[in-house]
Short mmCIF file of C-alpha atoms and ligand atoms in Angstrom, two decimals:
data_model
loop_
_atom_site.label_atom_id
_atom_site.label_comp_id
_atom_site.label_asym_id
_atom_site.label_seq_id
_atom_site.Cartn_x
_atom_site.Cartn_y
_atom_site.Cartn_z
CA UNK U 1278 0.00 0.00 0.00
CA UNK U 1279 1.36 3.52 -0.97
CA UNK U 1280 1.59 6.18 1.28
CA UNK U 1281 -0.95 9.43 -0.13
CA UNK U 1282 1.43 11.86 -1.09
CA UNK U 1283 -1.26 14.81 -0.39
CA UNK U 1284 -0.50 15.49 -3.77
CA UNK U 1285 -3.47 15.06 -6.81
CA UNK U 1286 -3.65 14.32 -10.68
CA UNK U 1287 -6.66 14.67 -13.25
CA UNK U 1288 -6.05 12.45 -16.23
CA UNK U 1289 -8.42 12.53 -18.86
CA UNK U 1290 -9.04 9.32 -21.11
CA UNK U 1291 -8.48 7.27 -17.41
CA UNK U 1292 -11.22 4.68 -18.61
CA UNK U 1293 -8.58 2.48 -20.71
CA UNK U 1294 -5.30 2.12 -22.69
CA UNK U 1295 -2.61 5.14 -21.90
CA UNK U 1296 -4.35 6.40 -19.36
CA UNK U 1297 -5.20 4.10 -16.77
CA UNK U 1298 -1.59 3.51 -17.01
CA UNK U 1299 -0.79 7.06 -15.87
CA UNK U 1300 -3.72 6.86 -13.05
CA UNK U 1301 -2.01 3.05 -11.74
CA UNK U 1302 1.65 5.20 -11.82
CA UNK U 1303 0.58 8.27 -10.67
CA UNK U 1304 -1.36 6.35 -7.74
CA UNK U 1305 1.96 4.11 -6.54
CA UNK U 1306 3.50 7.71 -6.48
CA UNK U 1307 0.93 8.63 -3.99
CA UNK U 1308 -1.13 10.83 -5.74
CA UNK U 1309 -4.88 11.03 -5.03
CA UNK U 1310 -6.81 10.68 -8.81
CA UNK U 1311 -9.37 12.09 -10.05
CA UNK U 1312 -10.37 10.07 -13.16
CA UNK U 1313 -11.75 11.49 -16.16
CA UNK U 1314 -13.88 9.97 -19.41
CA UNK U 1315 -17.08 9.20 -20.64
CA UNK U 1316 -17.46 5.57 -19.96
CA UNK U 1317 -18.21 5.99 -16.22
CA UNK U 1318 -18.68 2.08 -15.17
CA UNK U 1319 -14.91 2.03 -16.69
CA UNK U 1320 -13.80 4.40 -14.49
CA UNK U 1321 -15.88 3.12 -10.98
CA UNK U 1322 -14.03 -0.14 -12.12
CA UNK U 1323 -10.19 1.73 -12.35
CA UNK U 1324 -10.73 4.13 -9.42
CA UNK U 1325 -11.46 0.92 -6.97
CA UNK U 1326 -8.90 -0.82 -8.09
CA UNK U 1327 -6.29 2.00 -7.75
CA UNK U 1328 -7.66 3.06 -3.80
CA UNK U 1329 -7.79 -0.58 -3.35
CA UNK U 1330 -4.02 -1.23 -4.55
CA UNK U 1331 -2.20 1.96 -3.63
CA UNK U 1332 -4.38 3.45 -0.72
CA UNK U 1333 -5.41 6.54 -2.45
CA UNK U 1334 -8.83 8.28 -3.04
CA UNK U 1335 -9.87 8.13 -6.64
CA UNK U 1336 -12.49 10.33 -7.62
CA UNK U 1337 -14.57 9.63 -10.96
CA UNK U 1338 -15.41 13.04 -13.14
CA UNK U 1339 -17.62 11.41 -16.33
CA UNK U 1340 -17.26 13.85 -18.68
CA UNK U 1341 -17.62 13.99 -22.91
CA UNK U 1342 -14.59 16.67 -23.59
CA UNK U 1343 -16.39 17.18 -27.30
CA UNK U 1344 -19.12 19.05 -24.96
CA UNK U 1345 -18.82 22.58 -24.30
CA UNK U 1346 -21.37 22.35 -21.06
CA UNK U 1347 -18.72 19.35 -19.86
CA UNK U 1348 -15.91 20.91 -20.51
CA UNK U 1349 -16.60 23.91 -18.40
CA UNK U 1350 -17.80 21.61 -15.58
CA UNK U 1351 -14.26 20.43 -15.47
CA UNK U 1352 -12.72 23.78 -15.58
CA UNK U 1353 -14.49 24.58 -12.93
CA UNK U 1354 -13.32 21.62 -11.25
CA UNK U 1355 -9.58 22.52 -11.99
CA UNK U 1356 -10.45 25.68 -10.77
CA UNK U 1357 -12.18 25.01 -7.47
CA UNK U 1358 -10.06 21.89 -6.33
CA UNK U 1359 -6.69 22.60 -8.57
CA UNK U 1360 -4.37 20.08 -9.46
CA UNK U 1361 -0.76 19.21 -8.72
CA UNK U 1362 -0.23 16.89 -12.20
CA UNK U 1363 -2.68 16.96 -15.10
CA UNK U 1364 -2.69 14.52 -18.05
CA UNK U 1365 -4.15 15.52 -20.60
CA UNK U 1366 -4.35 12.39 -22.39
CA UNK U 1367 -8.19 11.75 -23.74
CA UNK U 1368 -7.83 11.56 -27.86
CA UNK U 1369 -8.72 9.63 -30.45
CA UNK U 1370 -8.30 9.16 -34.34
CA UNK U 1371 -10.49 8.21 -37.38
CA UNK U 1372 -8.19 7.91 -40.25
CA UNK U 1373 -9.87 8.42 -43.58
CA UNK U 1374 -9.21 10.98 -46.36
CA UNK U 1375 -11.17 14.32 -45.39
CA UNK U 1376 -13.91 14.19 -48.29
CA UNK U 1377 -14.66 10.67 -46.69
CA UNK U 1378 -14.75 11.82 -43.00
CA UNK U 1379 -18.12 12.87 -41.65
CA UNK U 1380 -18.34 16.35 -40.81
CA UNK U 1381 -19.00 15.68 -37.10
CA UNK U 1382 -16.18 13.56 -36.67
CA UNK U 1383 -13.72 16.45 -38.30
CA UNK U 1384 -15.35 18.45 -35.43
CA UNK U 1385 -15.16 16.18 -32.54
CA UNK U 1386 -11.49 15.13 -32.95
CA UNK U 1387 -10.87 18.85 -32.76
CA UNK U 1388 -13.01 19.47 -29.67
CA UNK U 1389 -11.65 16.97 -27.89
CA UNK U 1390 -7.66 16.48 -28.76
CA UNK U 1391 -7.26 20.34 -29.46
CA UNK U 1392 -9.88 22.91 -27.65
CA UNK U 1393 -10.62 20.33 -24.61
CA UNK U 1394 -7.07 20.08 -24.25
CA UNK U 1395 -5.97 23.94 -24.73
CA UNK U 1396 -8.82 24.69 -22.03
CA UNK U 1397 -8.04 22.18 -19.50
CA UNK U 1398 -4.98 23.51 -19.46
CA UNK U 1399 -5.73 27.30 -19.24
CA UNK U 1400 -8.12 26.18 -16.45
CA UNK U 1401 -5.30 24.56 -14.19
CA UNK U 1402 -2.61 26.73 -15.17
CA UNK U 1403 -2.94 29.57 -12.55
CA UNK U 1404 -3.34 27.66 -9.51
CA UNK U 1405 -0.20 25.81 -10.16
CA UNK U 1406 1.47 28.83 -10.64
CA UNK U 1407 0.76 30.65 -7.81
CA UNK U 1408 1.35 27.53 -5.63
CA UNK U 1409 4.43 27.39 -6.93
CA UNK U 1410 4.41 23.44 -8.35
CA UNK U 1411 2.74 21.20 -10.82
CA UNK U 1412 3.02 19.51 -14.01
CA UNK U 1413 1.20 19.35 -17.16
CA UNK U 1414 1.61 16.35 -19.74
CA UNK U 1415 -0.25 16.84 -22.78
CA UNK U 1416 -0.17 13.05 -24.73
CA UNK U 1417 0.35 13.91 -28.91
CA UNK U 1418 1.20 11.43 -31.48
CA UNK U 1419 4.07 10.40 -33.86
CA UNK U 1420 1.68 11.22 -36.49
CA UNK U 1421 2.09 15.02 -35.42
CA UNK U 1422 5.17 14.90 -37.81
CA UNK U 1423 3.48 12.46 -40.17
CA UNK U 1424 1.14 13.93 -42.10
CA UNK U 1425 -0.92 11.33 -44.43
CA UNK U 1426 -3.55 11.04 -46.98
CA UNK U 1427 -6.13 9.76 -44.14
CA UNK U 1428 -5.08 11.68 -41.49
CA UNK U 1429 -5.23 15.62 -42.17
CA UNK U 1430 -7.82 16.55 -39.29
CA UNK U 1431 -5.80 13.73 -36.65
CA UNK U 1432 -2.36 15.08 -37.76
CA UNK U 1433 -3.12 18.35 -37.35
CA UNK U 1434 -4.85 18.25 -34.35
CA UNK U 1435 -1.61 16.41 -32.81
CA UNK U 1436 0.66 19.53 -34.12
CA UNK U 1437 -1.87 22.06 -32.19
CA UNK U 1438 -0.82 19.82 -29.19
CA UNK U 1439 3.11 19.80 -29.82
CA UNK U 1440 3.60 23.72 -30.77
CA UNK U 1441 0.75 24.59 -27.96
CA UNK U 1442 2.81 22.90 -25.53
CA UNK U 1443 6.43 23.75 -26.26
CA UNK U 1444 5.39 27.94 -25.83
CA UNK U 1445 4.03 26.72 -22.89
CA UNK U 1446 7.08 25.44 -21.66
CA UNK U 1447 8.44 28.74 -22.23
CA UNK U 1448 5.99 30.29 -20.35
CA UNK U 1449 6.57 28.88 -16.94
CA UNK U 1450 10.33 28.80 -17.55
CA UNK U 1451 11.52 29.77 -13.91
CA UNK U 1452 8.65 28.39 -12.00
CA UNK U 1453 7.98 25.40 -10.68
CA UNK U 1454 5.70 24.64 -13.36
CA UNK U 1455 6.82 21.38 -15.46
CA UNK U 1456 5.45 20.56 -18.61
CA UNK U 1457 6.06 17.81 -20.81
CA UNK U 1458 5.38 17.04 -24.50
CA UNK U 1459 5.05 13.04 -24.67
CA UNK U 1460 5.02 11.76 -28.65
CA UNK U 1461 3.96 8.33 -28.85
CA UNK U 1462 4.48 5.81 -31.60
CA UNK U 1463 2.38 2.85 -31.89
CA UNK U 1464 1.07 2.03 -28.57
CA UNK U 1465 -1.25 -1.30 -28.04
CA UNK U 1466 -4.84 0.25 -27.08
CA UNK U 1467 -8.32 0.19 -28.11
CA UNK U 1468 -7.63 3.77 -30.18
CA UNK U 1469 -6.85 1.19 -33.06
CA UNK U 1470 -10.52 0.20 -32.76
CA UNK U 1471 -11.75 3.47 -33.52
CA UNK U 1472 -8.58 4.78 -35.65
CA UNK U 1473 -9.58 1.62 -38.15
CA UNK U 1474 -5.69 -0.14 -37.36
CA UNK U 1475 -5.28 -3.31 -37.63
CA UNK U 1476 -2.40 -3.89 -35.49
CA UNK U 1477 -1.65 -7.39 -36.80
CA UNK U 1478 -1.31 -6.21 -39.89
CA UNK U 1479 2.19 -4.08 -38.53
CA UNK U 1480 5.37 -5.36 -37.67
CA UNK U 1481 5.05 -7.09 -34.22
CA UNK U 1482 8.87 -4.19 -33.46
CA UNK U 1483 6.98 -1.62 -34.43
CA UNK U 1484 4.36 -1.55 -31.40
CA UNK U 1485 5.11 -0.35 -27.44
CA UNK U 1486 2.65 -1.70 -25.06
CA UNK U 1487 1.37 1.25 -22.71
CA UNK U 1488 3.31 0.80 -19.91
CA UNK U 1489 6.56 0.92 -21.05
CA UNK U 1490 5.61 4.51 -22.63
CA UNK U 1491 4.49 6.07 -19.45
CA UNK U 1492 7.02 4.65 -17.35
CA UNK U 1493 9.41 6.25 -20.03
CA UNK U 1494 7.00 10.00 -19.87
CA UNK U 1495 7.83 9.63 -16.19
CA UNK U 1496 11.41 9.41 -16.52
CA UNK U 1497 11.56 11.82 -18.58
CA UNK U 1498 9.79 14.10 -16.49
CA UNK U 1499 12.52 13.11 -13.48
CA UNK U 1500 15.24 14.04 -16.57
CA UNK U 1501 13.39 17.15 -17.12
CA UNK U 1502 12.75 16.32 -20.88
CA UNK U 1503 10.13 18.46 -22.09
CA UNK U 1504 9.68 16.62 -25.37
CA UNK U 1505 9.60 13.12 -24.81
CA UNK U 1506 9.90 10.47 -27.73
CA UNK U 1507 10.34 7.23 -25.47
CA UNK U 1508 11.16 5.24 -29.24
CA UNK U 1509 13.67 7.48 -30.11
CA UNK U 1510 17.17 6.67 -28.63
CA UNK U 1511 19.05 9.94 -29.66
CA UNK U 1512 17.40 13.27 -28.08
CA UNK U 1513 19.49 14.82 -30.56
CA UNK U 1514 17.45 13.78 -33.50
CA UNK U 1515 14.23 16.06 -31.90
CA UNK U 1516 15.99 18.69 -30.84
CA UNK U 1517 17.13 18.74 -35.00
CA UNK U 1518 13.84 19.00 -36.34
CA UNK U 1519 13.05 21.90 -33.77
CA UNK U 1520 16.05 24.10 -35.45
CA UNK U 1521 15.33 23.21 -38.84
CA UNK U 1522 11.38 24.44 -38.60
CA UNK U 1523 13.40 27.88 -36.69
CA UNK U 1524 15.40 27.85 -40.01
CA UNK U 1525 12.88 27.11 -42.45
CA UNK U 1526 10.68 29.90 -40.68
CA UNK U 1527 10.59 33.30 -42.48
CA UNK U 1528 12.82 35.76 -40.81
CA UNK U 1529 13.07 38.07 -43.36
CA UNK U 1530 11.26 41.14 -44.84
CA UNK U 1531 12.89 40.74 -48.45
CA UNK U 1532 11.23 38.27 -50.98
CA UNK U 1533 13.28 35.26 -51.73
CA UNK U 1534 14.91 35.64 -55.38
CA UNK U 1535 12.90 32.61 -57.16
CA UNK U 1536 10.11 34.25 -56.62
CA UNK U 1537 11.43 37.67 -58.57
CA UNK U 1538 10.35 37.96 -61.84
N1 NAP R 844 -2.48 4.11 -29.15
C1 NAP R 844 -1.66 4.73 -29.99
O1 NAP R 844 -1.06 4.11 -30.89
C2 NAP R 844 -1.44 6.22 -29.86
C3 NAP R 844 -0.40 6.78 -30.62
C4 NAP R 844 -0.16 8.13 -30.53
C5 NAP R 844 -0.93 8.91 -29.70
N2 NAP R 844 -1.95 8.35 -28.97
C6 NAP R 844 -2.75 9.22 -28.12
O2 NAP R 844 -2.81 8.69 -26.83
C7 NAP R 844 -3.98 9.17 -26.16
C8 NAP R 844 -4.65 8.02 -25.42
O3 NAP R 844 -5.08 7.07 -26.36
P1 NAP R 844 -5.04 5.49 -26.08
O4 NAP R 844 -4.09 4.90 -27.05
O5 NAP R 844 -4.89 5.18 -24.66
O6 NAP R 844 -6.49 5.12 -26.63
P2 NAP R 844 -7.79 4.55 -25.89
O7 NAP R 844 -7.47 3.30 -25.17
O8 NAP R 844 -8.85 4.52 -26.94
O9 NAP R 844 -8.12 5.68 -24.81
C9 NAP R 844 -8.66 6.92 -25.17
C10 NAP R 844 -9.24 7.55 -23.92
O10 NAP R 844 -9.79 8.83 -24.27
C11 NAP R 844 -11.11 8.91 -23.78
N3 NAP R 844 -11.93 9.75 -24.64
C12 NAP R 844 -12.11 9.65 -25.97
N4 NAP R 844 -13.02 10.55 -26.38
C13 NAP R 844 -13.42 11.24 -25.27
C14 NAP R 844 -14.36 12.27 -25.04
N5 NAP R 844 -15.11 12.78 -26.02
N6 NAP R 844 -14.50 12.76 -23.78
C15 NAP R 844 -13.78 12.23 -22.76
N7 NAP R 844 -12.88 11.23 -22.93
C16 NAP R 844 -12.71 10.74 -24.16
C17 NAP R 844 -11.62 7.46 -23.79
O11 NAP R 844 -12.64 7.29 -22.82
P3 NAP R 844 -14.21 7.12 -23.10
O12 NAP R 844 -14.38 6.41 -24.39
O13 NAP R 844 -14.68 6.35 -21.91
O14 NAP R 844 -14.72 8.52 -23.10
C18 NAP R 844 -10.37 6.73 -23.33
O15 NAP R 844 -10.28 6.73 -21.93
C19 NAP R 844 -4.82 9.84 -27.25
O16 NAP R 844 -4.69 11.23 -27.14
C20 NAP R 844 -4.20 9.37 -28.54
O17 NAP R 844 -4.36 10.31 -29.59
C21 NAP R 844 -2.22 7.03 -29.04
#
């Protein structure tokens, strides 16, 4: 049994795959939950076995983050209780070319991985500053820096999350404020279900089973990585692709010759 750290964590998408992995961590670190998703019975079911494993309180917050009524009742959740740790890891993907992908859908993927995501955040934010600690993850995708025929809307949602959360980063440079960028790969879940992946159909190499990813977010959080690629072995490689979009950005006022007639 763990020892309650007095400490707390939201994470969204707690009801199954990536998530409930954070929520079991975060719990055998001593942090009290609060458990956020739609499927509520899901989360009853993870919250009791998390107080009954690690001794912590587990709250459940049901919640559809492509609701605007919803999301506010979690703001003002953030705002009211706060939080000391915040995953903001609820997502999901339907990859089909845009003509093909029903207008809703286009909308909810953006609700919910981009404008749920950006507001959570906003909401906790402030408290964490002025207490002076806390940490925000915010879960993208591989796919951020993979744009596809069948995945404009879930690409580009992911890139809202990875340039939305690096100028945060600078933002609460100097405080006590960690946030971290975590860019997973393939990672063995239900989002397949929904995404339309069939993961047998993959190299079995090419596929991380959720635990080994958020142990990896976590150590990178302890190695104060703010963009974590737990696949990649050589930081180096990220911290590339950072300076070349800095070099490919325009920086000048003069037109480039080719395009002098
Ligand atoms: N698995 C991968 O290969 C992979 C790769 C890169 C990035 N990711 C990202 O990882 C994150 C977690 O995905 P996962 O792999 O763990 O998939 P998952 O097992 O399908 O989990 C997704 C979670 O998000 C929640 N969710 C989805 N829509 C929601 C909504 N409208 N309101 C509230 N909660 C909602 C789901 O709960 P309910 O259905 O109960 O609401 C579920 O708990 C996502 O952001 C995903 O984009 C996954």
């Amino acid at each position: 049994m763990t020892a309650t750290s007095g400490l707390h964590a939201l994470v969204t998408g707690a009801s199954s795959g990536i998530g409930v992995v954070y929520a079991d961590r975060l719990a055998a670190r001593g942090f009290d939950l609060t458990l956020l998703a739609r499927r509520e019975d899901r989360l009853r079911d993870v919250a009791r076995d998390l107080s009954a494993r690690h001794g912590v309180t587990a709250d459940v917050l049901a919640a559809d983050l492509a609701e605007s009524a919803d999301v506010r009742r979690v703001e003002e959740y953030l705002r009211v209780h706060g939080t000391d740790f915040l995953v903001n890891n609820a997502g999901f993907a339907v990859y089909r070319p845009l003509a093909d992908l029903p207008e809703d859908t286009v909308e909810e993927m953006i609700l919910v991985n981009v404008l749920a995501l950006a507001r959570l955040t906003r909401a906790a934010l402030p408290g964490m500053l002025a207490r002076g600690r806390g940490t925000i993850v915010n879960v993208s995708s591989g796919l951020s820096w993979r744009p596809f025929r069948t995945n404009a809307t879930y690409s580009g949602t992911k890139a809202f999350v990875n340039n939305f959360t690096r100028a945060l980063a600078e933002e609460v440079e100097g405080t006590n404020v960690k946030v971290q960028l975590l860019v997973p790969g393939v990672i063995r879940t239900e989002f397949h279900d929904t995404s339309g992946t069939d993961l047998d159909r993959l190299p079995p190499g090419m596929i991380m089973e959720a635990p080994d990813l958020v142990d990896a977010s976590l150590k990178g959080l302890d190695l104060g990585e703010l963009v974590c690629v737990p696949a990649q072995p050589d930081p180096e490689v990220i911290a590339r692709v950072f300076e070349a979009q800095l070099a490919a950005s325009p920086r000048s006022g003069e037109v480039a010759p080719r395009y002098r007639s």
